Amino acid sequence: MKICVHYMLHISSSIQNNGPCWATWQFPIERVCGMLLPLAKSRLHPYKNIINNIHTIE
């Protein structure tokens, strides 16, 4: 079974659990991730690096 067919089997239960697709849109969080990702320049401590860059911007 292809993955897209498998996903279609779960659409109805997903809508029942989460509501309509427009109510569970992922764009806002993906936009935030897209803004934070360039701030992580350190591979060793990416979270500390993001926090320091945010403090610098503010």
Tab-separated table of C-alpha atoms in Angstrom:
chain	number	residue	atom	x	y	z
A	1	MET	CA	0.000	0.000	0.000
A	2	LYS	CA	1.398	3.390	-0.967
A	3	ILE	CA	1.856	5.958	1.766
A	4	CYS	CA	-0.661	8.413	0.239
A	5	VAL	CA	-3.356	5.708	0.278
A	6	HIS	CA	-2.430	4.894	3.872
A	7	TYR	CA	-2.833	8.574	4.835
A	8	MET	CA	-6.257	8.673	3.204
A	9	LEU	CA	-7.385	5.882	5.526
A	10	HIS	CA	-6.671	8.133	8.532
A	11	ILE	CA	-8.215	11.389	7.280
A	12	SER	CA	-11.686	10.761	8.709
A	13	SER	CA	-10.407	9.862	12.189
A	14	SER	CA	-8.054	12.852	12.112
A	15	ILE	CA	-10.917	15.218	11.279
A	16	GLN	CA	-13.033	13.698	14.061
A	17	ASN	CA	-10.194	14.111	16.589
A	18	ASN	CA	-8.807	17.505	15.536
A	19	GLY	CA	-11.605	19.256	13.693
A	20	PRO	CA	-11.442	20.544	10.136
A	21	CYS	CA	-8.102	20.889	8.366
A	22	TRP	CA	-8.227	24.699	8.356
A	23	ALA	CA	-8.410	24.653	12.181
A	24	THR	CA	-5.179	22.667	12.501
A	25	TRP	CA	-3.057	24.589	10.008
A	26	GLN	CA	0.699	24.223	10.624
A	27	PHE	CA	1.837	27.369	8.803
A	28	PRO	CA	2.219	29.578	11.930
A	29	ILE	CA	4.591	27.176	13.691
A	30	GLU	CA	6.470	26.426	10.473
A	31	ARG	CA	6.991	30.156	9.978
A	32	VAL	CA	8.443	30.487	13.492
A	33	CYS	CA	10.732	27.509	12.869
A	34	GLY	CA	11.833	29.124	9.615
A	35	MET	CA	12.768	32.302	11.485
A	36	LEU	CA	14.594	30.470	14.299
A	37	LEU	CA	16.574	28.017	12.185
A	38	PRO	CA	18.994	30.621	10.742
A	39	LEU	CA	19.753	31.791	14.302
A	40	ALA	CA	21.216	28.386	15.250
A	41	LYS	CA	24.780	28.694	14.019
A	42	SER	CA	26.354	26.415	16.635
A	43	ARG	CA	26.081	22.665	16.165
A	44	LEU	CA	27.284	21.952	19.689
A	45	HIS	CA	24.794	24.208	21.540
A	46	PRO	CA	22.088	25.265	19.068
A	47	TYR	CA	19.478	26.188	21.706
A	48	LYS	CA	21.856	28.420	23.649
A	49	ASN	CA	22.914	30.001	20.372
A	50	ILE	CA	19.297	30.747	19.405
A	51	ILE	CA	18.600	32.313	22.817
A	52	ASN	CA	21.742	34.466	22.641
A	53	ASN	CA	20.876	35.638	19.128
A	54	ILE	CA	17.325	36.541	20.191
A	55	HIS	CA	18.708	38.568	23.116
A	56	THR	CA	21.098	40.322	20.730
A	57	ILE	CA	18.260	41.192	18.341
A	58	GLU	CA	16.123	42.599	21.159
